[in-house]
Short mmCIF file of C-alpha atoms and ligand atoms in Angstrom, two decimals:
data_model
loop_
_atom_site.label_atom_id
_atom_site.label_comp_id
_atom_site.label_asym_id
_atom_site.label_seq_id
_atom_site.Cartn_x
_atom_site.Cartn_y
_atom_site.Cartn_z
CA UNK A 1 0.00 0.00 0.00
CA UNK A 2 1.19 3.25 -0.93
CA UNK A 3 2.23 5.68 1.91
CA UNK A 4 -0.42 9.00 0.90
CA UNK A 5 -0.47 12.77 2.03
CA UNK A 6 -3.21 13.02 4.09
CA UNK A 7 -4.10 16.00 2.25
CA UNK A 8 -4.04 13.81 -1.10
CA UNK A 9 -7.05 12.09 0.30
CA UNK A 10 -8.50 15.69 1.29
CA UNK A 11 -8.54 16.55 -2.59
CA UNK A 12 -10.29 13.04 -3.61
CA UNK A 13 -7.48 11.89 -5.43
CA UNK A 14 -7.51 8.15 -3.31
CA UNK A 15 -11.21 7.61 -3.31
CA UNK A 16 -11.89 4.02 -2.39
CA UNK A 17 -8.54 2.73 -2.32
CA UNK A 18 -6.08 1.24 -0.02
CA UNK A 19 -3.65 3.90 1.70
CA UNK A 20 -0.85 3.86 4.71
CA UNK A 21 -0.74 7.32 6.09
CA UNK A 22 1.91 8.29 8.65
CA UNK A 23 1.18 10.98 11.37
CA UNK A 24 0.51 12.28 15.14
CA UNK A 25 -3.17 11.51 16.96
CA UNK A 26 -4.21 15.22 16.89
CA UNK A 27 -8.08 14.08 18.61
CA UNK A 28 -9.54 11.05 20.22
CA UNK A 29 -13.23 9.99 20.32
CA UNK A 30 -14.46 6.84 21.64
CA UNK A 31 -18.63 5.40 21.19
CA UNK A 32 -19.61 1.92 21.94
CA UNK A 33 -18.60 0.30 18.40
CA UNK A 34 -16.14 3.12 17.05
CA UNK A 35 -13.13 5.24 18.29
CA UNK A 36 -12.76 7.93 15.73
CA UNK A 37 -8.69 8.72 15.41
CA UNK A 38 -7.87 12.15 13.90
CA UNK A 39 -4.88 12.03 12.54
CA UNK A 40 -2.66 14.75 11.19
CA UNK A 41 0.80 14.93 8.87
CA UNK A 42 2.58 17.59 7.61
CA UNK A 43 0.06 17.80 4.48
CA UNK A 44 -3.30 18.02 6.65
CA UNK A 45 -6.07 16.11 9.58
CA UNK A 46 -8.25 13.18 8.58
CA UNK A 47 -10.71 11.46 10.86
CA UNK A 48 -9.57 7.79 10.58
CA UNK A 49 -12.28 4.96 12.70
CA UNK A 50 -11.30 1.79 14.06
CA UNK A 51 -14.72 -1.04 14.34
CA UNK A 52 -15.22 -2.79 17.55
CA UNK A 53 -14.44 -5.73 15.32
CA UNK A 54 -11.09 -4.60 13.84
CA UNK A 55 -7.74 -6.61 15.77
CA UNK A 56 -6.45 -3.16 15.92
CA UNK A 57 -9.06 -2.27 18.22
CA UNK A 58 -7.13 -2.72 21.30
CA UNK A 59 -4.51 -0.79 19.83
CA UNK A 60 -7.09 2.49 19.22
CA UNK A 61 -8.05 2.39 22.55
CA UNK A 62 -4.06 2.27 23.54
CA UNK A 63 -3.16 5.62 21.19
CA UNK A 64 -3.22 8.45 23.10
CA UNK A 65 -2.83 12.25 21.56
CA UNK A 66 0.78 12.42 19.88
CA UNK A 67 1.11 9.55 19.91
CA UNK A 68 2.80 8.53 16.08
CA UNK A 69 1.41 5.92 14.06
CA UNK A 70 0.81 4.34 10.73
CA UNK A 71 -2.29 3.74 9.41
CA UNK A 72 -3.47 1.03 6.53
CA UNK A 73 -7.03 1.71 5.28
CA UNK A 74 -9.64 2.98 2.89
CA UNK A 75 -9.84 6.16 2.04
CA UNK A 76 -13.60 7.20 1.39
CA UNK A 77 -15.64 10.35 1.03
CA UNK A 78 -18.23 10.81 3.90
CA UNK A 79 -19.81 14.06 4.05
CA UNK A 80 -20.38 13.82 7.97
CA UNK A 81 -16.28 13.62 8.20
CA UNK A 82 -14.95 16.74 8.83
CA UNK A 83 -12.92 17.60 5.54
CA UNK A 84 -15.37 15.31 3.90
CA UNK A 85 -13.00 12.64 3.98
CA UNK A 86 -12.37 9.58 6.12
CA UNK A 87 -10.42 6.66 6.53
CA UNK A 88 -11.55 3.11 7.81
CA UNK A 89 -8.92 1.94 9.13
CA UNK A 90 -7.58 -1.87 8.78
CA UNK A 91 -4.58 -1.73 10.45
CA UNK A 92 -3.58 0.51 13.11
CA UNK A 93 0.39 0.71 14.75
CA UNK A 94 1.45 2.86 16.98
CA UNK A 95 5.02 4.36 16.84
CA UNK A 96 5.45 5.80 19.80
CA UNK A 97 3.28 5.97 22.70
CA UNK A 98 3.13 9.91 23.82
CA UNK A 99 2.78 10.25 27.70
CA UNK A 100 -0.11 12.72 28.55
CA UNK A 101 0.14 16.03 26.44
CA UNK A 102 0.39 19.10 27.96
CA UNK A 103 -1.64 21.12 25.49
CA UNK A 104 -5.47 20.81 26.45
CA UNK A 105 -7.54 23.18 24.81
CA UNK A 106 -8.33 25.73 27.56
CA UNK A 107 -4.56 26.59 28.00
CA UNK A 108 -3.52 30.09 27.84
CA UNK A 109 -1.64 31.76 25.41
CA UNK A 110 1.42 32.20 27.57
CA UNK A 111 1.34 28.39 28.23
CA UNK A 112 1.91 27.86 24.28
CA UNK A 113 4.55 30.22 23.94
CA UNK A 114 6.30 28.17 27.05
CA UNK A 115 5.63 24.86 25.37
CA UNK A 116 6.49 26.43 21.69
CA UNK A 117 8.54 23.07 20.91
CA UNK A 118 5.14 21.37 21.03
CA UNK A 119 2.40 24.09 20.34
CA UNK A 120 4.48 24.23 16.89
CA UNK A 121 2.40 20.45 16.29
CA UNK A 122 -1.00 22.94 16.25
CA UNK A 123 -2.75 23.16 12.80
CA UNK A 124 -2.00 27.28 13.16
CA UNK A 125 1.52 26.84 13.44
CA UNK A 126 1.82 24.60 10.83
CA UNK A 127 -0.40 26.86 8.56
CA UNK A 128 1.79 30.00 9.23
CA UNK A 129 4.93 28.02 8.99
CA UNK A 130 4.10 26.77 5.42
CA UNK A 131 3.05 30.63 4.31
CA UNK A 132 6.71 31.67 5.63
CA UNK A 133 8.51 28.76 3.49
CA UNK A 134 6.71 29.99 0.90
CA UNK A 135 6.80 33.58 1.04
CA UNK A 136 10.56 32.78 0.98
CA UNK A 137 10.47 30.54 -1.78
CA UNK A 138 8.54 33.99 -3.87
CA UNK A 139 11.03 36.34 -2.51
CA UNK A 140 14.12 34.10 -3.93
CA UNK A 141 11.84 33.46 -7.49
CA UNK A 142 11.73 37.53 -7.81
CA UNK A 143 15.39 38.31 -6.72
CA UNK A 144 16.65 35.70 -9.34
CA UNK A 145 14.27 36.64 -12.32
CA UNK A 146 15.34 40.14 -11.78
CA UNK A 147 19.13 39.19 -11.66
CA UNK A 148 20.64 39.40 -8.29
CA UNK A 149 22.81 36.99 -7.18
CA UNK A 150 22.39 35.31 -3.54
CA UNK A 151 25.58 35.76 -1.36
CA UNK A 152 26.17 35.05 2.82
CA UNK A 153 27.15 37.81 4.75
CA UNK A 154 28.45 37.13 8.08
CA UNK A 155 27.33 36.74 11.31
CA UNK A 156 30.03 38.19 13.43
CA UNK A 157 30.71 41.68 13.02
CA UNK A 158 33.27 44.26 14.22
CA UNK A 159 31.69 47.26 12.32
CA UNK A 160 27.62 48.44 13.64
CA UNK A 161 25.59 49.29 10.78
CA UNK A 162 22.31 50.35 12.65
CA UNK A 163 23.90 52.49 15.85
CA UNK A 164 25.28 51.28 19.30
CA UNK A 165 21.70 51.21 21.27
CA UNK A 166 20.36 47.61 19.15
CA UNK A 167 23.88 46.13 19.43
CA UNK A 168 24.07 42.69 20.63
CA UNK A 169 27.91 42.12 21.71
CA UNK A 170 30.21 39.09 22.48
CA UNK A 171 33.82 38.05 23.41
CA UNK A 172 35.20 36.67 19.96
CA UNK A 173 38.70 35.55 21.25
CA UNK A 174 39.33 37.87 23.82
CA UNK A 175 38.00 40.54 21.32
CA UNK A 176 34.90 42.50 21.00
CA UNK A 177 32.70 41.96 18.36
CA UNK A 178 28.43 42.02 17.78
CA UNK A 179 26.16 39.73 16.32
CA UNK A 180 25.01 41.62 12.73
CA UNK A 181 21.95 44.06 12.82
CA UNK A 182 21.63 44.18 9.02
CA UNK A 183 24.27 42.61 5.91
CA UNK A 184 23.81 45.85 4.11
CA UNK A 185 27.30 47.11 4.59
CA UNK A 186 28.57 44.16 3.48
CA UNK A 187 26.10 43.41 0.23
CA UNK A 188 27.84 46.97 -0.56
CA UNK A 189 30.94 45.16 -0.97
CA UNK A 190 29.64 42.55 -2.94
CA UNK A 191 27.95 44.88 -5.32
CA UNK A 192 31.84 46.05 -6.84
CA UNK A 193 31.52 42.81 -7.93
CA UNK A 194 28.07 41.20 -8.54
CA UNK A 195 26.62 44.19 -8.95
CA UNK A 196 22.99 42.63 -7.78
CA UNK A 197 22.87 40.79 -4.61
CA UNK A 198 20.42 40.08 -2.00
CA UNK A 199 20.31 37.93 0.83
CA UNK A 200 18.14 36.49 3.35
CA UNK A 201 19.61 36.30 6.76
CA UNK A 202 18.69 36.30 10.46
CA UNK A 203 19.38 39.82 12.00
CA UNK A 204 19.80 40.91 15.81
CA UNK A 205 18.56 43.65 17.84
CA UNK A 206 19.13 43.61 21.53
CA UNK A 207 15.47 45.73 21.16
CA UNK A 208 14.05 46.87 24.73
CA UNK A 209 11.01 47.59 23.19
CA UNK A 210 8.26 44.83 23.88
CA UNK A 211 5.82 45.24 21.48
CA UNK A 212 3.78 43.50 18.62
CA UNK A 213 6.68 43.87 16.28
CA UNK A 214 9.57 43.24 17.99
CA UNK A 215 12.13 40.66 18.02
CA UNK A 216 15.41 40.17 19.09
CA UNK A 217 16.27 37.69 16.12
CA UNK A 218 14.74 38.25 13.04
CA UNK A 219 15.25 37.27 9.39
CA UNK A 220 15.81 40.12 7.03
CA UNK A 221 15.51 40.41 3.46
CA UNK A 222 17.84 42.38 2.19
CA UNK A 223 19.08 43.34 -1.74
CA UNK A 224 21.39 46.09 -3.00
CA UNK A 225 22.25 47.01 -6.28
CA UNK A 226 24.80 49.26 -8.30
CA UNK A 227 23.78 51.67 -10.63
CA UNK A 228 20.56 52.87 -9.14
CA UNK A 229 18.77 55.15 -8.21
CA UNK A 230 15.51 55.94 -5.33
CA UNK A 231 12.98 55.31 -8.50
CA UNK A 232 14.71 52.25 -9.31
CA UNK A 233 14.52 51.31 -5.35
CA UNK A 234 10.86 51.80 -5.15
CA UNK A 235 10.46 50.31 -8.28
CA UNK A 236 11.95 47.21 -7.15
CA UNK A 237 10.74 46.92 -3.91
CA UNK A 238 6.77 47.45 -4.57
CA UNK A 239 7.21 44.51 -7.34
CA UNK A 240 9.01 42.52 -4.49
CA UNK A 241 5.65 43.06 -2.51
CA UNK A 242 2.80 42.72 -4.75
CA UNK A 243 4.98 39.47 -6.33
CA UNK A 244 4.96 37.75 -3.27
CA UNK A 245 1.34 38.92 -2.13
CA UNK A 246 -0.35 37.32 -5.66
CA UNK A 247 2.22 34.20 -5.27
CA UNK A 248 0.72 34.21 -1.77
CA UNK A 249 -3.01 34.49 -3.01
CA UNK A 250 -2.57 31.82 -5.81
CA UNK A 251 -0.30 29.10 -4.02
CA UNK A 252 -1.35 29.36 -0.25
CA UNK A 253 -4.96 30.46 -0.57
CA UNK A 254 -6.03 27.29 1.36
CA UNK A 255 -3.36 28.52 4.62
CA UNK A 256 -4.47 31.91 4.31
CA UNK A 257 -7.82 31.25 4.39
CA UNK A 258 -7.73 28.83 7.67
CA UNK A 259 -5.89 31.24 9.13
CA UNK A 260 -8.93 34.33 8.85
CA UNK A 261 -6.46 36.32 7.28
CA UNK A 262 -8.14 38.22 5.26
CA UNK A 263 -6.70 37.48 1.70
CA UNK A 264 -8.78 40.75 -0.07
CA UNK A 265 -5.85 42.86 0.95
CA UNK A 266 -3.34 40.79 -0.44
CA UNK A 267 -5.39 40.75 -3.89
CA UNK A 268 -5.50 44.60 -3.93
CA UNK A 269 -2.06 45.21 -3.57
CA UNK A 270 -1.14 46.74 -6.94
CA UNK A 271 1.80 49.18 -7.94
CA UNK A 272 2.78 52.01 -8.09
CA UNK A 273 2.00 52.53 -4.54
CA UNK A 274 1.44 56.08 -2.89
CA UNK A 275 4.70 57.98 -1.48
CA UNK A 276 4.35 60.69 0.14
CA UNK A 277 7.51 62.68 1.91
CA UNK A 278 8.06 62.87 5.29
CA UNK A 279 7.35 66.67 5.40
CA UNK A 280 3.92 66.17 4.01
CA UNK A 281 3.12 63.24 6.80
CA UNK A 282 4.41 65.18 9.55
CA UNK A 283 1.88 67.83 7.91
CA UNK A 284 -0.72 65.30 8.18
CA UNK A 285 -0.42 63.95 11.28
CA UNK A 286 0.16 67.77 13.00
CA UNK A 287 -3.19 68.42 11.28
CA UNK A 288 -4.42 65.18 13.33
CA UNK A 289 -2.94 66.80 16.43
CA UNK A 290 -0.60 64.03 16.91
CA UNK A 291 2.29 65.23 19.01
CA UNK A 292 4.95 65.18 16.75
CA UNK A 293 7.03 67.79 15.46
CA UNK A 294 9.19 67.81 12.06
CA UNK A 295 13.02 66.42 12.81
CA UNK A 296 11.60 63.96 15.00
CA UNK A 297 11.14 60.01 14.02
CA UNK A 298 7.83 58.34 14.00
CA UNK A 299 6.27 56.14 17.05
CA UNK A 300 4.36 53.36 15.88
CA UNK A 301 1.13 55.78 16.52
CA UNK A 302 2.32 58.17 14.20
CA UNK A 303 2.97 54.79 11.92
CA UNK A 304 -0.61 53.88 12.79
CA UNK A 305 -2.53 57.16 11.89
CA UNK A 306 -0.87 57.30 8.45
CA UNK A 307 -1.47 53.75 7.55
CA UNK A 308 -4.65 53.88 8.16
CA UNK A 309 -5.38 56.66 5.72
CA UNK A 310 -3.90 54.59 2.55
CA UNK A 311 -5.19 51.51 3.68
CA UNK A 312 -2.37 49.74 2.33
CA UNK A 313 1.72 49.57 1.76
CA UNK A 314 2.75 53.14 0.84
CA UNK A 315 6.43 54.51 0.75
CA UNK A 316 7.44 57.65 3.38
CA UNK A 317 10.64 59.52 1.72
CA UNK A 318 13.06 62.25 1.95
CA UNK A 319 13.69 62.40 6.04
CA UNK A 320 15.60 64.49 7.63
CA UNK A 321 19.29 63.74 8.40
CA UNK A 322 19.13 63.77 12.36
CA UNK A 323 16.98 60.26 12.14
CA UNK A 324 18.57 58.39 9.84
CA UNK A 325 21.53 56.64 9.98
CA UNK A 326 25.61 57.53 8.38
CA UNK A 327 25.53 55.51 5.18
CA UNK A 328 22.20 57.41 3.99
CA UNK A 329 23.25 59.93 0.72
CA UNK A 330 22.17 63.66 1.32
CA UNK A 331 20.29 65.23 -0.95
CA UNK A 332 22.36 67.17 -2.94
CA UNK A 333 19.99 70.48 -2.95
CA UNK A 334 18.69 70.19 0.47
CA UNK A 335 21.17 68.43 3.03
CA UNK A 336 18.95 68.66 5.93
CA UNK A 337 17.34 65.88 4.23
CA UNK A 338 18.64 62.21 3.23
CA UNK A 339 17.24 59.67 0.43
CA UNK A 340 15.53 57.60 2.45
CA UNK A 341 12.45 55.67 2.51
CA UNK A 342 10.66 53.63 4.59
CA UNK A 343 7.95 51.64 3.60
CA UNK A 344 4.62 51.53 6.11
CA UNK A 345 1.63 48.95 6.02
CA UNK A 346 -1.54 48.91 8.24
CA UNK A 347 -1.40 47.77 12.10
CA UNK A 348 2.30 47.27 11.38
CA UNK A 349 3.72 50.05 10.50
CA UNK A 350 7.32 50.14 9.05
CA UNK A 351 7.94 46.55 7.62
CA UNK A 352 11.09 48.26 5.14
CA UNK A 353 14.04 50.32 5.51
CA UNK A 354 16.34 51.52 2.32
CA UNK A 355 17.94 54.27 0.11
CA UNK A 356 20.06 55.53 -1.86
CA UNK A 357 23.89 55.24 -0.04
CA UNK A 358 26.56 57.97 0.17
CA UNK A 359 28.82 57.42 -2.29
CA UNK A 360 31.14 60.56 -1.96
CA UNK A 361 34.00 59.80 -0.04
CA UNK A 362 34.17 63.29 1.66
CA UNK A 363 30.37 63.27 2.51
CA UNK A 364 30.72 60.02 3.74
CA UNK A 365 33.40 61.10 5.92
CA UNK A 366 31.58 64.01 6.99
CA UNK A 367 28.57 61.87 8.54
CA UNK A 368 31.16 59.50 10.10
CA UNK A 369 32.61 62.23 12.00
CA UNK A 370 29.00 63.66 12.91
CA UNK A 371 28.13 61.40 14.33
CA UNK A 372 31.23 60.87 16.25
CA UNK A 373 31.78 57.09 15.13
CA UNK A 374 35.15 55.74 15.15
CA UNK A 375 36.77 56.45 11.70
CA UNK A 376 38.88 53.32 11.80
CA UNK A 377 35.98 50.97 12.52
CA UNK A 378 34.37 51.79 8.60
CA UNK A 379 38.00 52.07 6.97
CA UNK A 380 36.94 48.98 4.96
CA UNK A 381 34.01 50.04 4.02
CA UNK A 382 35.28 53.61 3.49
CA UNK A 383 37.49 52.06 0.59
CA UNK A 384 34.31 51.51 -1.32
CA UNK A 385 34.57 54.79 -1.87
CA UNK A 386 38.11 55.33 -2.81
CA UNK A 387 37.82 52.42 -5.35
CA UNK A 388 35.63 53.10 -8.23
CA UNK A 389 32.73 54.56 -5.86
CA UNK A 390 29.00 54.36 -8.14
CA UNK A 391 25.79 55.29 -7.23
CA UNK A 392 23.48 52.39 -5.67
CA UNK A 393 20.73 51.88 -3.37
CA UNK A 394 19.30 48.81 -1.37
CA UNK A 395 16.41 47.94 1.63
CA UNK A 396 16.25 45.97 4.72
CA UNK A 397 12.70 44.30 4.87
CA UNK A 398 11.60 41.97 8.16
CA UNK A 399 10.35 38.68 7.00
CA UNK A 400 8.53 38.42 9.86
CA UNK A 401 6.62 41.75 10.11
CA UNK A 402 5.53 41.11 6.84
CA UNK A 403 3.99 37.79 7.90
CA UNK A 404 2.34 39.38 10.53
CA UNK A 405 0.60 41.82 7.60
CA UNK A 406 -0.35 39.04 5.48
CA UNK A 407 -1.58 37.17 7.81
CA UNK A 408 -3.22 39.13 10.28
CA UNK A 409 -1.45 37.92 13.19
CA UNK A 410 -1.76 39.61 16.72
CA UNK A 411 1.68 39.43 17.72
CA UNK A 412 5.11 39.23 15.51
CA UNK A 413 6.75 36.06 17.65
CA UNK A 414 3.53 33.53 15.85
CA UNK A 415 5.55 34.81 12.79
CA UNK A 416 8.76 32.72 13.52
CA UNK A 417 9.18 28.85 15.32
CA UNK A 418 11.44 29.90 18.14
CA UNK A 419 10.82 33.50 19.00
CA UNK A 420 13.79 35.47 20.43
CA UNK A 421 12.53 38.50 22.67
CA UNK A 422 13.92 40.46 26.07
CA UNK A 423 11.85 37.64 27.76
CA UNK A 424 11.86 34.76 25.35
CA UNK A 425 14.61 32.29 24.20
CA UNK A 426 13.44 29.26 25.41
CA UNK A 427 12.75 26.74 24.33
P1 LIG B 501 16.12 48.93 9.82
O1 LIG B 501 16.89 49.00 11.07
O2 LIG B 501 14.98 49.89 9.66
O3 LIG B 501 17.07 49.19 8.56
O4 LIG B 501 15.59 47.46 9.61
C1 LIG B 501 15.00 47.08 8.39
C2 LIG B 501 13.75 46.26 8.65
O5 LIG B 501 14.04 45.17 9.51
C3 LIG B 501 12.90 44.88 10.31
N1 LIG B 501 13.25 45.00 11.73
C4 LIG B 501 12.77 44.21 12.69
N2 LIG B 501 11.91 43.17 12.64
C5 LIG B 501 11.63 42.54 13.80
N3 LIG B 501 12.14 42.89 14.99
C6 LIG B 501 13.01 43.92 15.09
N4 LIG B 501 13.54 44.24 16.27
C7 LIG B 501 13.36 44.63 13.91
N5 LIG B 501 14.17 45.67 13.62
C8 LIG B 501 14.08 45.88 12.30
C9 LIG B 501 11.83 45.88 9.96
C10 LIG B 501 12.64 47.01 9.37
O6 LIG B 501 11.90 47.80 8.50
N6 LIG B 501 20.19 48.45 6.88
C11 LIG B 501 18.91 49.09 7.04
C12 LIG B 501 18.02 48.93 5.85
C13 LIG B 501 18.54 49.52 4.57
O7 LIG B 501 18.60 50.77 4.48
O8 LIG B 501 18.89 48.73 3.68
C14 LIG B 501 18.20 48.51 8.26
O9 LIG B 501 18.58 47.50 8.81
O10 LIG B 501 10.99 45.27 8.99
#
């Protein structure tokens, strides 16, 4: 007998035939002549029942929830079966035995993020972990149709990229080094020589902020390209989004759709999408009597309020050089202000960073010493600049926030299987 998906039996395509399925008890029901097995694999939950009659009966009544097993049978339609599907099951064995589960149904959401190795079993979890595999799977189709070339930064830094207050540090050797808040100083390098790279790579922010959107190890996104300029950056990064949301719609409608994510806004994400500058939304949310005043960054209210009004992702550009960080190029007619842009969904807020970098040496210099960091940290990446400098531009986007956009979920850690927060690394 074949071994089947379980979800291969969900689409009809084993009616009446002999299958082996492999999987976890997920639910246990027990009447007089039949105990009613759901099962689950990676693919999906079928109901599977076990007759008084059937040798494997004393086995059913043995299999307790988790417990693995394999399952010979016939797979038939039955409308009362949730799914519509069922399997009547010849021959039950069990695997391994699971002592009582922890995870009843009236435990508390703390509970599940304590027992995340398990809770990770739940049909949610597995739903949001196949969106993520595939949302990568999208983002690494688009990169390589548009021609960048995947490359591995490293881990271990010696040179900050995003400023001292996210830095996590460590002993390397007797040395001092930090774990890497973003590759893009280092996909720099790489473009003198592939000109397009991207990669996809966890990032670390010793964040004290505990909120919906917050993580202390996240996986980042990140392309830069030579060449380019802040059109060609938006250009690229809008297509980025709306690629993945229509892969999303087309390939994971069933995922999205368990989930109650609503999939409408993923369908009406189209390009171009509205910019505005960050003079004109400091305009608008002053005229909402938000307390904000221009020069200053944006809380995640301020985020809010101007979300709300575009009801989708739209791009903020053209902030001022006080909130933004060294490697951001000046604009040439009005330094107060640096090519930057962020790039803002609803309930989220920021899910992207980029720009357009400084590629004058002297400017470069200037920012370094502005800001008082230590010259002979960025020498390296100061020689960029000394050796056949070019115009180019990249972004920084957080796989996870934009999981928690697409699929509507309440906090950023159900984005990710082992959530790292000021609170949370185990297990
Ligand atoms: P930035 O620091 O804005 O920019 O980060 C880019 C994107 O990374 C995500 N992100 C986070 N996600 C989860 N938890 C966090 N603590 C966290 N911090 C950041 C967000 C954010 O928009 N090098 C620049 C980008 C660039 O200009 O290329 C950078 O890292 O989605």
């Amino acid at each position: 007998m074949p071994v089947v998906t379980i979800q291969g039996i969900l689409d009809g395509k084993h009616e009446g035939k002999s299958v082996t399925v492999r999987g976890w008890i997920y639910r246990k029901r027990e009447s007089k002549k039949t105990i009613f097995l759901v099962v689950r694999d990676a693919s999906g939950i079928i109901q599977c029942t076990v007759k008084t009659d059937n040798p494997s009966w004393i086995e059913a009544e043995k299999a307790t929830i988790e417990s693995s097993v394999i399952i010979k049978g016939t797979a038939r339609q039955d409308k009362r079966a949730p799914g519509g599907y069922e399997i009547a099951v010849d021959k039950l064995s069990i695997i391994g035995l699971a002592e009582i589960f922890p995870i009843t149904q009236d435990k508390s959401e703390e509970f599940l993020r304590n027992v995340r190795h398990l809770w990770l079993r739940s049909h949610r979890m597995n739903l949001i972990m196949k969106v993520r595999s595939e949302v990568l799977r999208f983002t690494h189709e688009f990169f390589r149709k548009e021609g960048f070339i995947e490359v591995s930064p490293p881990m271990f830094i010696s040179t900050a990229c995003e400023g001292g207050s996210t830095l996590f540090g460590l002993k390397y050797f007797g040395r001092d080094l930090y774990l890497t808040q973003s590759a893009q100083l280092y996909l720099e390098a790489l473009i003198y020589s592939l000109e397009k790279v991207y990669c996809v790579a966890p990032s670390f922010r010793a964040e004290k902020s505990r909120t919906i959107r917050h993580l202390s190890e996240y996986w980042h996104i990140e392309p830069e390209w030579a060449f380019a300029d802040m059109e060609d950056l938006m250009h690229i990064e809008e297509n980025l989004l709306r690629y993945i949301c229509q892969k999303t719609v087309k390939n994971c409608r069933r995922e999205v759709e368990s989930l109650d994510a609503d999939i409408s806004k993923l369908k009406a994400v189209k390009t171009p999408f509205p910019r505005i500058t960050y003079t004109e939304a400091i305009e608008n949310l002053m005229a909402k009597d938000l307390k904000i005043k221009w020069g200053e960054d944006f809380g995640y209210d301020d985020e809010k309020a101007l979300a709300e009004e575009f009801g989708g992702p739209f791009f903020v550009y053209a902030y001022p050089r006080q909130i933004k960080a060294f490697y951001c190029k000046t604009h040439r007619d009005n330094p107060e202000l640096v090519m930057s842009t962020d790039l803002l969904v609803p309930r989220i807020g920021e899910i992207s960073t980029g720009g357009v970098r400084e590629d004058d040496k002297e400017e470069l210099l200037k920012r370094i010493r502005e800001l008082s960091l230590k010259e002979e940290d960025y020498d390296w990446y100061i020689d960029l600049r000394r050796y056949g400098t070019v115009p180019h531009v990249g972004f920084g986007l957080g796989l996870e926030r934009l999981l928690t956009w697409m699929l509507d979920l309440e906090n950023i850690i159900d984005a990710i299987p082992f959530p790292r927060t000021i609170r949370r690394f185990y297990p």
